[in-house]
Coordinates of C-alpha atoms and ligand atoms in Angstrom, one line a residue:
Chain A
M92 CA 25.2 19.8 64.9
A93 CA 27.0 22.1 62.6
H94 CA 27.5 25.8 63.8
F95 CA 25.4 28.3 62.1
E96 CA 26.2 32.0 62.3
K97 CA 23.3 34.5 62.4
A98 CA 22.4 35.6 58.7
S99 CA 22.4 39.1 57.7
S100 CA 20.3 38.5 54.4
I101 CA 17.9 35.9 53.0
T102 CA 20.6 34.8 50.4
E103 CA 23.1 34.2 53.1
W104 CA 20.6 32.5 55.4
L105 CA 19.8 30.2 52.3
D106 CA 23.2 29.7 51.3
Q107 CA 24.2 28.4 54.9
R108 CA 21.5 25.8 54.6
L109 CA 21.5 25.0 50.8
A110 CA 24.8 26.3 49.5
I111 CA 22.8 28.1 46.9
T112 CA 25.8 30.2 45.7
T113 CA 28.0 27.0 45.1
V114 CA 24.9 25.4 43.3
K115 CA 24.4 28.5 41.1
K116 CA 28.1 28.5 40.2
V117 CA 28.3 24.7 39.2
M118 CA 24.9 24.6 37.6
A119 CA 25.1 28.0 35.7
L120 CA 27.7 30.7 36.4
E121 CA 30.6 28.4 35.8
Y122 CA 28.8 25.8 33.5
W123 CA 30.9 26.2 30.4
I124 CA 29.3 26.1 27.0
P125 CA 31.5 26.3 23.9
K126 CA 31.3 29.4 21.8
N127 CA 31.5 27.4 18.6
I128 CA 27.9 26.1 18.3
N129 CA 24.8 27.3 16.5
F130 CA 21.1 27.6 17.0
L131 CA 20.9 23.7 16.8
W132 CA 22.1 23.6 20.2
A133 CA 19.1 25.4 21.4
M134 CA 16.9 22.5 20.6
G135 CA 17.5 20.8 23.9
M136 CA 16.1 23.9 25.8
V137 CA 13.3 24.0 23.3
L138 CA 12.4 20.4 24.2
A139 CA 12.7 21.1 27.9
F140 CA 10.4 24.1 27.4
T141 CA 7.9 22.2 25.4
F142 CA 7.7 19.6 27.9
A143 CA 7.0 22.2 30.6
L144 CA 4.1 23.3 28.4
L145 CA 2.8 19.8 28.0
T146 CA 2.7 19.5 31.8
I147 CA 0.9 22.7 32.5
S148 CA -1.7 22.4 29.9
G149 CA -2.2 18.9 30.9
I150 CA -2.7 19.7 34.5
F151 CA -5.6 21.8 33.4
L152 CA -7.0 19.3 31.1
L153 CA -6.9 16.8 33.9
M154 CA -9.4 18.9 35.9
Y155 CA -12.4 17.9 33.6
Y156 CA -11.2 14.9 31.7
Q157 CA -13.0 11.7 32.7
P158 CA -11.3 8.4 32.2
N159 CA -14.4 6.4 31.4
V160 CA -15.5 4.9 28.3
D161 CA -19.1 6.4 28.5
T162 CA -18.0 9.8 29.4
A163 CA -14.4 10.4 28.1
F164 CA -15.4 11.6 24.7
D165 CA -17.7 14.1 25.7
S166 CA -15.6 15.3 28.6
V167 CA -13.0 16.3 26.1
N168 CA -15.1 17.4 23.0
Y169 CA -18.0 19.0 24.6
T170 CA -17.0 20.0 28.4
I171 CA -13.4 21.0 28.0
M172 CA -13.7 22.5 24.3
S173 CA -16.9 24.4 24.9
E174 CA -17.9 24.7 28.7
V175 CA -14.7 25.1 30.4
G176 CA -13.4 28.9 30.3
F177 CA -10.2 28.6 28.1
G178 CA -10.4 24.8 28.0
W179 CA -9.9 24.9 24.2
L180 CA -6.7 26.8 24.9
W181 CA -5.1 24.1 27.0
R182 CA -6.3 21.5 24.7
H183 CA -4.7 23.1 21.6
I184 CA -1.5 23.8 23.5
H185 CA -1.6 20.2 24.5
G186 CA -2.3 18.8 21.1
V187 CA 0.1 21.1 19.1
A188 CA 2.9 20.6 21.5
A189 CA 2.5 17.0 21.4
S190 CA 3.0 17.2 17.8
V191 CA 5.7 19.8 17.5
V192 CA 7.8 18.3 20.3
F193 CA 8.6 15.4 17.8
L194 CA 9.5 17.7 15.2
V195 CA 12.0 19.1 17.6
I196 CA 13.1 15.7 18.7
Y197 CA 13.9 14.8 15.4
I198 CA 15.8 18.0 14.6
H199 CA 17.7 17.4 17.9
M200 CA 18.5 13.8 17.1
F201 CA 19.8 14.4 13.6
T202 CA 21.8 17.4 14.9
G203 CA 23.5 14.8 17.2
I204 CA 24.0 12.5 14.1
Y205 CA 25.2 15.1 11.8
Y206 CA 27.9 16.5 14.4
G207 CA 28.8 13.0 15.8
S208 CA 27.7 14.0 19.4
Y209 CA 26.7 10.4 20.2
K210 CA 30.2 9.0 20.5
K211 CA 33.6 9.2 22.2
G212 CA 32.3 9.9 25.7
R213 CA 29.0 11.1 24.6
E214 CA 27.4 7.6 24.5
M215 CA 25.3 8.1 27.8
I216 CA 23.9 11.5 26.4
W217 CA 22.8 9.5 23.2
L218 CA 21.3 6.6 25.1
S219 CA 19.6 8.7 27.7
G220 CA 18.2 10.6 24.6
M221 CA 17.0 7.6 22.8
L222 CA 15.4 6.3 26.0
L223 CA 13.5 9.7 26.2
F224 CA 12.4 9.3 22.6
V225 CA 11.0 5.9 23.4
V226 CA 9.1 6.9 26.6
F227 CA 7.8 10.2 24.6
S228 CA 6.4 7.9 22.0
A229 CA 4.7 5.9 24.6
E230 CA 3.4 9.0 26.2
A231 CA 2.0 10.2 22.9
F232 CA 0.5 7.0 22.2
S233 CA -1.1 6.7 25.6
G234 CA -2.5 10.3 25.5
Y235 CA -4.1 9.6 22.0
M236 CA -6.3 6.8 23.6
L237 CA -7.7 9.3 26.2
P238 CA -10.3 11.2 23.9
W239 CA -11.7 7.6 23.2
G240 CA -12.5 8.6 19.5
Q241 CA -12.3 6.2 16.5
M242 CA -8.7 6.8 16.0
S243 CA -7.9 6.2 19.8
Y244 CA -9.8 3.0 19.7
W245 CA -8.5 1.5 16.6
A246 CA -4.9 2.6 16.9
G247 CA -5.2 1.1 20.4
M248 CA -6.4 -2.1 18.8
V249 CA -3.7 -2.4 16.1
I250 CA -0.9 -1.3 18.4
T251 CA -1.8 -3.8 21.3
N252 CA -2.1 -6.3 18.6
L253 CA 1.7 -6.0 17.7
F254 CA 2.3 -7.8 21.0
E255 CA 0.3 -11.0 19.7
G256 CA 3.5 -11.9 17.8
F257 CA 5.1 -12.6 21.1
S258 CA 2.2 -14.6 22.7
P259 CA 1.2 -18.2 21.7
D260 CA -2.3 -17.6 22.1
I261 CA -2.9 -16.0 18.6
A262 CA -6.8 -16.6 18.8
G263 CA -6.7 -13.7 21.3
G264 CA -7.9 -15.7 24.5
I265 CA -10.7 -17.1 22.9
M266 CA -10.6 -20.2 25.1
N267 CA -10.7 -17.9 28.3
A268 CA -7.0 -17.9 28.5
P269 CA -6.0 -14.6 27.7
G270 CA -2.6 -14.1 26.0
L271 CA -0.3 -11.1 26.1
V272 CA -2.4 -8.8 24.1
E273 CA -5.5 -9.3 26.5
W274 CA -3.2 -8.9 29.4
I275 CA -2.1 -5.5 28.2
R276 CA -5.7 -4.5 27.5
G277 CA -7.2 -6.1 30.5
D278 CA -10.1 -7.2 28.1
Y279 CA -10.5 -9.0 24.9
V280 CA -10.8 -5.6 23.2
P281 CA -9.8 -2.1 24.1
G282 CA -12.4 -1.2 26.9
Q283 CA -12.7 0.4 30.4
A284 CA -9.9 -1.4 31.9
F285 CA -7.6 -0.4 28.9
L286 CA -8.6 3.4 29.1
S287 CA -8.0 3.3 32.8
R288 CA -4.5 2.0 32.7
F289 CA -3.5 4.2 29.9
F290 CA -4.8 7.0 31.6
M291 CA -2.6 6.1 34.5
L292 CA 0.4 5.6 32.4
H293 CA -0.3 9.0 30.5
V294 CA -0.8 11.3 33.6
L295 CA 1.5 9.6 36.1
L296 CA 4.0 6.8 35.4
L297 CA 5.3 8.0 31.9
P298 CA 5.8 11.7 32.9
L299 CA 7.6 10.5 36.2
V300 CA 10.0 8.4 34.1
I301 CA 10.5 11.3 31.7
M302 CA 11.4 13.7 34.4
G303 CA 14.0 11.2 35.8
L304 CA 15.3 10.6 32.1
I305 CA 15.6 14.4 31.5
G306 CA 17.7 14.5 34.7
L307 CA 19.8 11.7 33.5
H308 CA 20.3 13.2 30.0
F309 CA 21.5 16.5 31.7
A310 CA 23.9 14.7 34.0
A311 CA 25.3 13.0 31.0
L312 CA 26.2 16.4 29.3
R313 CA 28.1 17.3 32.4
I314 CA 31.4 15.5 32.1
P315 CA 31.9 15.4 28.2
H316 CA 30.2 18.7 27.6
V317 CA 28.3 19.5 24.6
N318 CA 30.0 18.9 21.3
N319 CA 30.8 22.0 18.7
Q320 CA 30.3 22.6 15.2
D321 CA 34.0 21.3 14.3
G322 CA 33.9 18.3 16.8
E323 CA 37.0 20.2 18.4
E324 CA 38.4 18.6 21.7
F325 CA 39.9 21.5 23.9
D326 CA 40.9 21.9 27.6
Y327 CA 37.8 23.4 29.2
Q328 CA 39.7 24.3 32.4
E329 CA 41.9 26.2 30.6
A330 CA 39.5 28.1 28.3
A331 CA 37.3 28.8 31.6
K332 CA 40.4 30.3 33.2
L333 CA 40.7 32.6 30.1
Y334 CA 37.1 33.5 30.4
K335 CA 37.4 34.3 34.3
E336 CA 40.6 36.3 33.7
G337 CA 38.6 38.6 31.4
K338 CA 40.1 37.3 28.1
T339 CA 36.6 36.5 26.8
K340 CA 37.6 37.1 23.2
E341 CA 40.5 34.5 23.4
S342 CA 38.4 32.0 25.4
K343 CA 36.8 29.1 23.6
V344 CA 33.9 29.0 26.1
I345 CA 31.0 31.1 27.6
P346 CA 29.1 30.5 30.9
F347 CA 25.9 29.0 30.6
Q348 CA 24.4 31.8 32.7
P349 CA 24.0 34.8 31.5
V350 CA 25.8 34.4 28.1
F351 CA 24.5 31.2 26.9
L352 CA 21.2 31.5 28.2
S353 CA 20.3 34.6 26.3
K354 CA 21.1 33.1 23.1
D355 CA 18.9 30.1 24.2
V356 CA 16.1 32.4 25.2
F357 CA 16.2 34.2 21.6
V358 CA 16.0 30.9 19.8
L359 CA 13.2 29.8 22.3
G360 CA 11.3 33.1 21.7
V361 CA 11.5 32.6 17.8
Y362 CA 10.1 29.1 18.4
L363 CA 7.4 30.3 20.7
I364 CA 6.1 32.8 18.2
F365 CA 5.8 29.9 15.6
F366 CA 4.4 27.6 18.4
F367 CA 1.7 29.9 19.3
Y368 CA 0.9 30.7 15.9
L369 CA 0.1 27.0 15.4
V370 CA -2.1 27.0 18.6
F371 CA -4.2 29.7 17.6
Y372 CA -4.5 29.6 13.9
H373 CA -3.4 26.2 12.8
F374 CA -4.2 23.8 15.6
N375 CA -6.4 21.6 13.1
F376 CA -3.1 19.7 11.9
A377 CA -2.7 18.3 15.4
M378 CA -6.4 17.0 15.5
D379 CA -7.3 14.0 13.4
P380 CA -11.0 14.5 12.1
V381 CA -11.5 10.7 12.4
N382 CA -11.2 11.1 16.2
F383 CA -14.0 13.4 16.3
D384 CA -16.2 10.3 16.1
P385 CA -16.8 8.3 19.4
A386 CA -15.2 5.0 19.4
D387 CA -17.0 2.2 17.8
G388 CA -15.7 -1.4 18.2
L389 CA -17.9 -2.6 15.3
K390 CA -16.7 0.0 12.8
T391 CA -13.0 0.4 11.5
P392 CA -12.3 3.7 9.7
A393 CA -11.5 3.6 6.1
H394 CA -7.9 4.3 6.8
I395 CA -5.9 3.7 9.9
Y396 CA -2.8 5.7 10.3
P397 CA -0.6 7.0 13.0
E398 CA 0.2 10.6 13.7
W399 CA 2.8 11.8 11.4
Y400 CA 5.8 11.2 13.8
F401 CA 5.2 7.6 14.0
L402 CA 4.7 7.1 10.2
W403 CA 8.2 6.3 9.2
S404 CA 8.2 3.4 11.5
Y405 CA 4.7 2.1 10.7
E406 CA 5.8 2.1 7.2
I407 CA 8.6 -0.2 8.1
L408 CA 5.9 -2.6 9.5
R409 CA 3.6 -2.3 6.6
P410 CA 4.9 -3.7 3.4
F411 CA 6.2 -7.0 4.9
P412 CA 4.1 -10.0 5.9
K413 CA 3.2 -10.1 9.5
D414 CA 6.1 -11.7 11.5
P415 CA 9.1 -10.3 9.2
G416 CA 7.1 -7.0 9.5
L417 CA 7.1 -7.1 13.2
I418 CA 10.7 -8.0 13.2
A419 CA 11.5 -5.0 11.1
F420 CA 9.3 -2.7 13.2
G421 CA 11.1 -3.9 16.3
F422 CA 14.3 -3.2 14.8
A423 CA 13.5 0.3 13.6
Q424 CA 12.5 1.3 17.1
V425 CA 15.8 0.4 18.6
A426 CA 18.2 0.9 15.7
F427 CA 19.2 4.4 16.8
F428 CA 20.3 3.1 20.2
L429 CA 23.2 1.3 18.2
L430 CA 24.4 4.2 16.5
P431 CA 27.3 4.9 18.9
F432 CA 28.3 1.1 18.5
L433 CA 28.0 0.7 14.9
D434 CA 29.8 3.6 14.1
K435 CA 33.6 2.4 13.9
S436 CA 35.2 5.8 13.2
D437 CA 37.1 7.7 15.9
T438 CA 36.4 10.9 14.2
V439 CA 34.1 13.4 15.8
A440 CA 33.3 16.0 13.1
P441 CA 30.2 17.2 10.9
A442 CA 29.0 14.4 8.5
N443 CA 29.9 16.5 5.6
R444 CA 33.6 16.1 6.5
R445 CA 33.6 12.5 7.2
G446 CA 33.9 10.7 3.8
L447 CA 31.3 8.0 3.1
F448 CA 29.4 8.9 6.3
K449 CA 28.4 12.1 4.6
Y450 CA 26.3 9.8 2.1
W451 CA 25.0 7.6 4.8
F452 CA 23.6 10.5 6.7
W453 CA 21.8 12.3 3.8
I454 CA 20.3 8.8 2.4
M455 CA 19.1 8.3 5.8
I456 CA 17.3 11.6 6.1
V457 CA 15.8 11.2 2.4
D458 CA 14.8 7.6 3.3
M459 CA 12.9 8.6 6.7
I460 CA 11.3 11.4 4.7
V461 CA 10.1 8.7 2.1
L462 CA 8.9 6.5 4.7
T463 CA 7.0 9.1 6.3
V464 CA 5.1 10.1 3.2
M465 CA 4.5 6.5 2.1
G466 CA 3.0 5.7 5.6
K467 CA 0.1 8.2 4.9
L468 CA -0.5 6.9 1.4
P469 CA -2.9 3.8 1.1
P470 CA -1.0 0.6 1.0
T471 CA -1.7 -0.3 -2.7
G472 CA 0.0 -0.7 -5.9
I473 CA 3.2 1.4 -6.4
W474 CA 3.1 2.8 -3.1
N475 CA 3.5 -0.5 -1.5
H476 CA 6.7 -1.2 -3.8
I477 CA 8.2 2.3 -2.8
G478 CA 7.5 1.8 0.8
L479 CA 9.1 -1.8 0.6
V480 CA 12.2 -0.3 -1.0
A481 CA 12.3 2.3 1.7
A482 CA 12.1 0.2 4.4
V483 CA 14.8 -2.3 3.1
V484 CA 17.1 0.6 2.6
F485 CA 16.5 1.7 6.2
I486 CA 17.7 -1.7 7.7
A487 CA 20.5 -1.9 5.1
L488 CA 21.9 1.4 6.1
F489 CA 22.3 0.2 9.8
V490 CA 23.7 -3.2 8.5
A491 CA 26.2 -1.0 6.4
L492 CA 27.3 1.4 8.8
P493 CA 30.4 -0.3 10.3
W494 CA 31.9 -0.6 7.0
V495 CA 30.9 2.7 5.9
T496 CA 32.7 4.4 8.9
K497 CA 35.5 1.8 9.4
N498 CA 37.8 3.6 6.7
E499 CA 37.7 6.9 8.3
N500 CA 40.4 5.8 10.9
R501 CA 43.0 5.2 8.3
A502 CA 42.9 8.7 6.8
Chain B
M151 CA 36.4 -7.2 56.9
S152 CA 35.2 -6.0 53.4
N153 CA 34.4 -9.5 52.2
R154 CA 32.4 -9.9 55.3
R155 CA 30.5 -6.7 54.6
D156 CA 30.0 -7.6 51.0
F157 CA 28.6 -10.9 52.0
M158 CA 26.0 -9.2 54.4
G159 CA 25.2 -6.8 51.6
I160 CA 24.6 -9.6 49.1
A161 CA 22.8 -11.6 51.6
L162 CA 20.5 -8.8 52.7
G163 CA 19.8 -7.5 49.1
G164 CA 19.2 -11.0 47.7
F165 CA 16.8 -11.7 50.6
T166 CA 14.9 -8.3 50.0
A167 CA 14.7 -9.0 46.3
L168 CA 13.5 -12.6 46.6
A169 CA 11.0 -12.0 49.6
G170 CA 9.9 -8.5 48.5
G171 CA 10.6 -8.0 44.9
I172 CA 9.3 -11.3 43.5
P173 CA 5.8 -11.3 45.2
A174 CA 5.5 -7.4 44.6
L175 CA 6.0 -8.3 40.7
Y176 CA 3.5 -11.1 41.0
A177 CA 0.9 -8.9 42.4
M178 CA 1.5 -6.2 39.8
K179 CA 1.1 -8.6 37.2
R180 CA -1.9 -9.9 38.4
S181 CA -3.4 -6.4 39.0
W182 CA -3.0 -6.0 35.1
D183 CA -5.0 -9.3 34.4
P184 CA -8.5 -9.1 32.8
L185 CA -10.9 -9.1 35.8
P186 CA -13.0 -12.3 36.4
S187 CA -16.2 -10.5 35.1
V188 CA -14.3 -9.6 32.0
K189 CA -13.3 -13.1 31.3
A190 CA -16.6 -14.5 32.2
A191 CA -18.4 -12.7 29.5
G192 CA -21.5 -14.7 28.2
F193 CA -22.6 -16.5 25.3
T194 CA -24.4 -14.8 22.3
E195 CA -27.2 -16.5 20.4
V196 CA -27.8 -15.7 16.8
D197 CA -31.0 -16.5 14.9
L198 CA -30.0 -17.4 11.2
T199 CA -33.4 -17.7 9.6
T200 CA -33.8 -14.2 8.3
I201 CA -30.2 -13.6 6.9
P202 CA -30.1 -12.9 3.2
E203 CA -27.5 -14.6 1.0
N204 CA -24.3 -13.0 0.2
E205 CA -24.8 -10.0 2.6
L206 CA -22.7 -9.7 5.3
M207 CA -24.2 -9.7 9.0
T208 CA -22.1 -8.5 11.7
E209 CA -22.9 -9.6 15.5
K210 CA -21.1 -8.6 18.6
W211 CA -19.5 -11.2 21.0
R212 CA -17.1 -10.3 23.7
G213 CA -16.8 -7.0 22.3
K214 CA -15.6 -8.2 19.1
P215 CA -17.3 -8.2 15.8
I216 CA -18.4 -11.6 14.5
F217 CA -18.9 -12.2 10.6
I218 CA -21.9 -14.4 9.4
L219 CA -22.2 -14.5 5.8
K220 CA -24.7 -17.0 4.2
K221 CA -23.3 -18.5 1.1
S222 CA -25.3 -18.7 -2.0
A223 CA -25.3 -21.8 -4.1
D224 CA -22.8 -20.6 -6.6
M225 CA -20.2 -19.6 -3.8
P226 CA -17.5 -22.3 -3.5
Q227 CA -18.1 -24.7 -0.6
D228 CA -15.3 -25.0 2.1
P229 CA -14.6 -27.2 5.1
R230 CA -14.6 -23.9 7.2
D231 CA -18.3 -23.5 6.5
V232 CA -20.9 -23.9 9.3
I233 CA -24.0 -25.6 8.2
A234 CA -27.2 -24.8 9.9
G235 CA -30.9 -25.6 8.8
G236 CA -29.5 -26.8 5.5
A237 CA -27.6 -23.6 4.5
R238 CA -24.0 -22.8 4.4
Y239 CA -22.6 -19.9 6.3
H240 CA -19.1 -18.6 6.8
V241 CA -18.8 -17.5 10.5
S242 CA -15.6 -15.8 11.8
I243 CA -14.2 -13.3 14.2
G244 CA -14.4 -10.0 12.1
L245 CA -10.9 -8.9 13.0
C246 CA -8.1 -8.9 10.4
T247 CA -5.6 -11.6 11.5
H248 CA -2.8 -9.2 10.5
L249 CA -3.5 -6.4 13.3
G250 CA -7.0 -6.5 14.0
C251 CA -9.0 -4.0 11.9
I252 CA -12.5 -4.9 10.6
P253 CA -12.3 -6.0 7.0
A254 CA -15.1 -4.8 4.8
Y255 CA -17.1 -7.4 2.7
F256 CA -17.6 -6.5 -1.2
P257 CA -20.5 -8.7 -2.2
G258 CA -19.7 -8.1 -6.1
E259 CA -16.2 -9.5 -5.7
K260 CA -17.3 -12.0 -2.9
K261 CA -14.1 -10.8 -1.0
F262 CA -13.3 -9.4 2.5
K263 CA -10.8 -6.4 2.1
C264 CA -8.9 -4.8 4.9
A265 CA -8.3 -1.0 4.7
C266 CA -5.6 -1.0 7.0
H267 CA -2.8 -2.7 5.3
G268 CA -4.5 -3.9 2.2
G269 CA -5.0 -7.7 3.4
E270 CA -7.7 -9.6 1.5
F271 CA -9.8 -12.7 2.4
D272 CA -12.1 -14.8 0.1
A273 CA -15.7 -15.8 1.2
S274 CA -14.7 -18.3 3.2
G275 CA -12.4 -16.1 5.3
K276 CA -9.2 -17.6 3.6
N277 CA -6.4 -15.0 3.5
T278 CA -5.6 -14.4 -0.4
F279 CA -3.4 -11.3 -0.3
G280 CA -1.4 -8.9 1.5
P281 CA 0.1 -9.2 5.1
P282 CA -2.5 -11.4 6.8
P283 CA -0.7 -14.5 7.9
K284 CA -3.7 -16.9 8.2
P285 CA -7.6 -17.1 7.6
L286 CA -10.1 -15.2 9.9
V287 CA -10.5 -17.1 13.0
I288 CA -13.6 -19.0 13.6
P289 CA -15.0 -18.5 17.2
P290 CA -16.3 -21.4 19.2
F291 CA -19.9 -22.1 18.2
K292 CA -22.7 -24.8 18.6
V293 CA -25.3 -25.2 16.0
D294 CA -28.9 -25.4 17.5
G295 CA -31.5 -26.0 14.8
N296 CA -31.5 -22.5 12.9
K297 CA -29.5 -20.7 15.6
I298 CA -26.0 -20.7 16.4
V299 CA -24.5 -20.1 20.1
L300 CA -21.2 -18.3 20.1
G301 CA -18.8 -19.1 22.9
E302 CA -19.9 -22.7 23.3
A303 CA -17.8 -25.3 21.6
G304 CA -20.4 -27.7 19.7
P305 CA -19.4 -30.9 18.0
E306 CA -18.9 -29.2 14.6
Y307 CA -16.6 -26.7 16.1
L308 CA -14.6 -29.4 17.9
E309 CA -14.4 -31.3 14.7
M310 CA -12.9 -28.2 13.0
Q311 CA -10.5 -27.7 16.0
K312 CA -9.3 -31.4 15.4
S313 CA -8.8 -30.8 11.8
G314 CA -6.7 -27.7 12.5
I315 CA -9.2 -25.3 10.7
A316 CA -10.4 -23.5 13.7
Ligands
HEM258 C1 12.6 14.9 24.6 C2 13.5 15.3 25.6 C3 15.0 15.9 25.5 C4 15.3 17.0 26.0 C5 14.4 17.9 27.1 C6 16.7 17.1 25.7 C7 17.4 18.2 26.4 C8 18.7 18.2 25.9 C9 19.5 19.4 26.2 C10 19.1 20.7 27.1 C11 20.7 19.3 25.6 C12 21.9 20.4 25.5 C13 21.7 21.5 24.5 C14 21.7 20.9 23.1 O1 22.8 20.4 22.7 O2 20.7 21.0 22.4 C15 20.7 18.0 24.9 C16 21.9 17.5 24.3 C17 22.0 16.2 23.5 N1 20.7 15.5 23.4 FE1 19.0 15.9 24.2 N2 17.1 16.2 24.9 C18 16.0 15.4 24.7 C19 15.9 14.2 23.8 C20 16.9 13.8 23.1 C21 16.8 12.8 22.1 C22 15.5 11.9 21.7 C23 18.1 12.4 21.6 C24 18.6 11.4 20.6 C25 18.6 10.0 20.8 C26 19.1 13.4 22.3 C27 20.4 13.4 22.2 C28 21.2 14.6 22.5 C29 22.5 14.6 22.3 C30 23.4 13.7 21.3 C31 23.1 15.8 22.9 C32 24.4 16.3 22.9 C33 24.6 17.5 21.8 C34 26.0 17.8 21.7 O3 27.0 17.4 22.4 O4 26.3 18.7 20.8 N3 18.2 14.1 23.2 N4 19.6 17.7 25.1
FES259 S1 -4.7 -5.2 10.0 FE1 -5.7 -6.0 8.1 S2 -4.3 -5.9 6.8 FE2 -3.1 -5.0 8.7

């Protein structure tokens, strides 16, 4: 056994057993962050904090929610909303956070794309980030099932039916031979089995996966370090040495704690003012009125549309015939994973300084906004055509990316 | 030496994967299967005598809506029609063959329209517009005088199946 001296303080006692001083140094006091970054680099922390808010509010909702097709709707809309003290607060925090988290994810993602933070050693940051996006999407979808309202039921119906494309038994297990869709649902239609298993996914399995992925995402940042506003590569050891020698002005870095953290916390504070303004005064945008009708398997709502953050990919599904639509939709879900491999340029710099890529970036942003707007409009007439064009442009942008970026290397 | 250790590692790892992993995956897959009680959902009998013409009736079978539309004399006949008690009916599972919304019936236009993505079907359930890739699906049925039984495959249904309609 290792030899332990008698400790003279709690810190020393912990230090002997857990090496907390070293941990603190590695994780915070000497975790170097470049100076040349802006508030967009605080979005990662904003996301981590929002995930914490989702977890805490979720735990309180979990105390009264009942995952049963007969009682789920009332347990949310009656018990939690009007009987449980401050139950409405947890629900509004949870609903608003689930929506806002996607806004911040999109900002965070496009910051990464704009500054080229997904390549030249940062591929694992990007890939783990995209995995987070996919699992967050699954988390949002499974959570949406739980109140068992009309939108829960019909979104569940439509989205699970997507998997029919992969299953030969198109008729939906009519001959007592369930296909993939029935397997996912555990029934011919979304029912008790479906609600219970999505409840399990939402409150246990997917949050566990998210926590693991956040760990991986943070670990992936450690070696390449975060990017900066100019994509500049510099010697971190040298910069850190300068800082430790007291030449903080000359050094290109600051330590995570306390210097960077104080800036992060400032941005977080501004965000939280906005966030709680929404929670208290504007929560309705996160609560679809159609979902205040209990689920009814014999009545489809007049329009079925997903929450705003899924509209762009939904619109890529919609204007095509069934199978091409599914392929396009599948492509849209994974396309951003390919970014580090489709971008053939060695330059890490803001998009605006990268020749053709500048246009690629801004067309992509506009296209995704157009897709989002079209996804909300009824699928008729002119809207259908605009949606189709926008969907084709989305796919074409990815196909064109290697050529768009190839020439940058020559300059 | 290291080769031998590698071999032991691979052998043990492989054995664990085969002996533990595959059965575990199988057990997990089976746990997600629909329960026998769900699969054994019963038959539904529908009495057709009182149904008015060109007005959609919706029944429920295995949790899914079933469309029954009695055709009037001026509506085109179709091999997909179910004939019972001398009258013609369109009978189908009322879920859009695109992604499963319930289309609505418009008696004036004699059409089904799906609000989800704009799909349309005629009064015989054939897809005429939009993303639905095929006609509304005909459930297994058996004609019994003025009634039909859903879930049981009668001779008319088997005939349709043979000709590829159902
Ligand atoms: C949803 C949970 C997520 C959390 C909690 C999270 C957290 C973080 C944090 C704390 C940072 C460092 C600070 C910063 O640069 O903002 C970071 C960086 C980064 N994240 Fe995420 N992130 C998440 C999702 C994503 C997604 C969906 C993507 C995109 C696919 C992504 C891509 C990146 C990239 C490329 C960086 C590096 C930025 C740079 O080097 O400048 N992250 N993330
Ligand atoms: S579900 Fe009917 S058109 Fe898509």
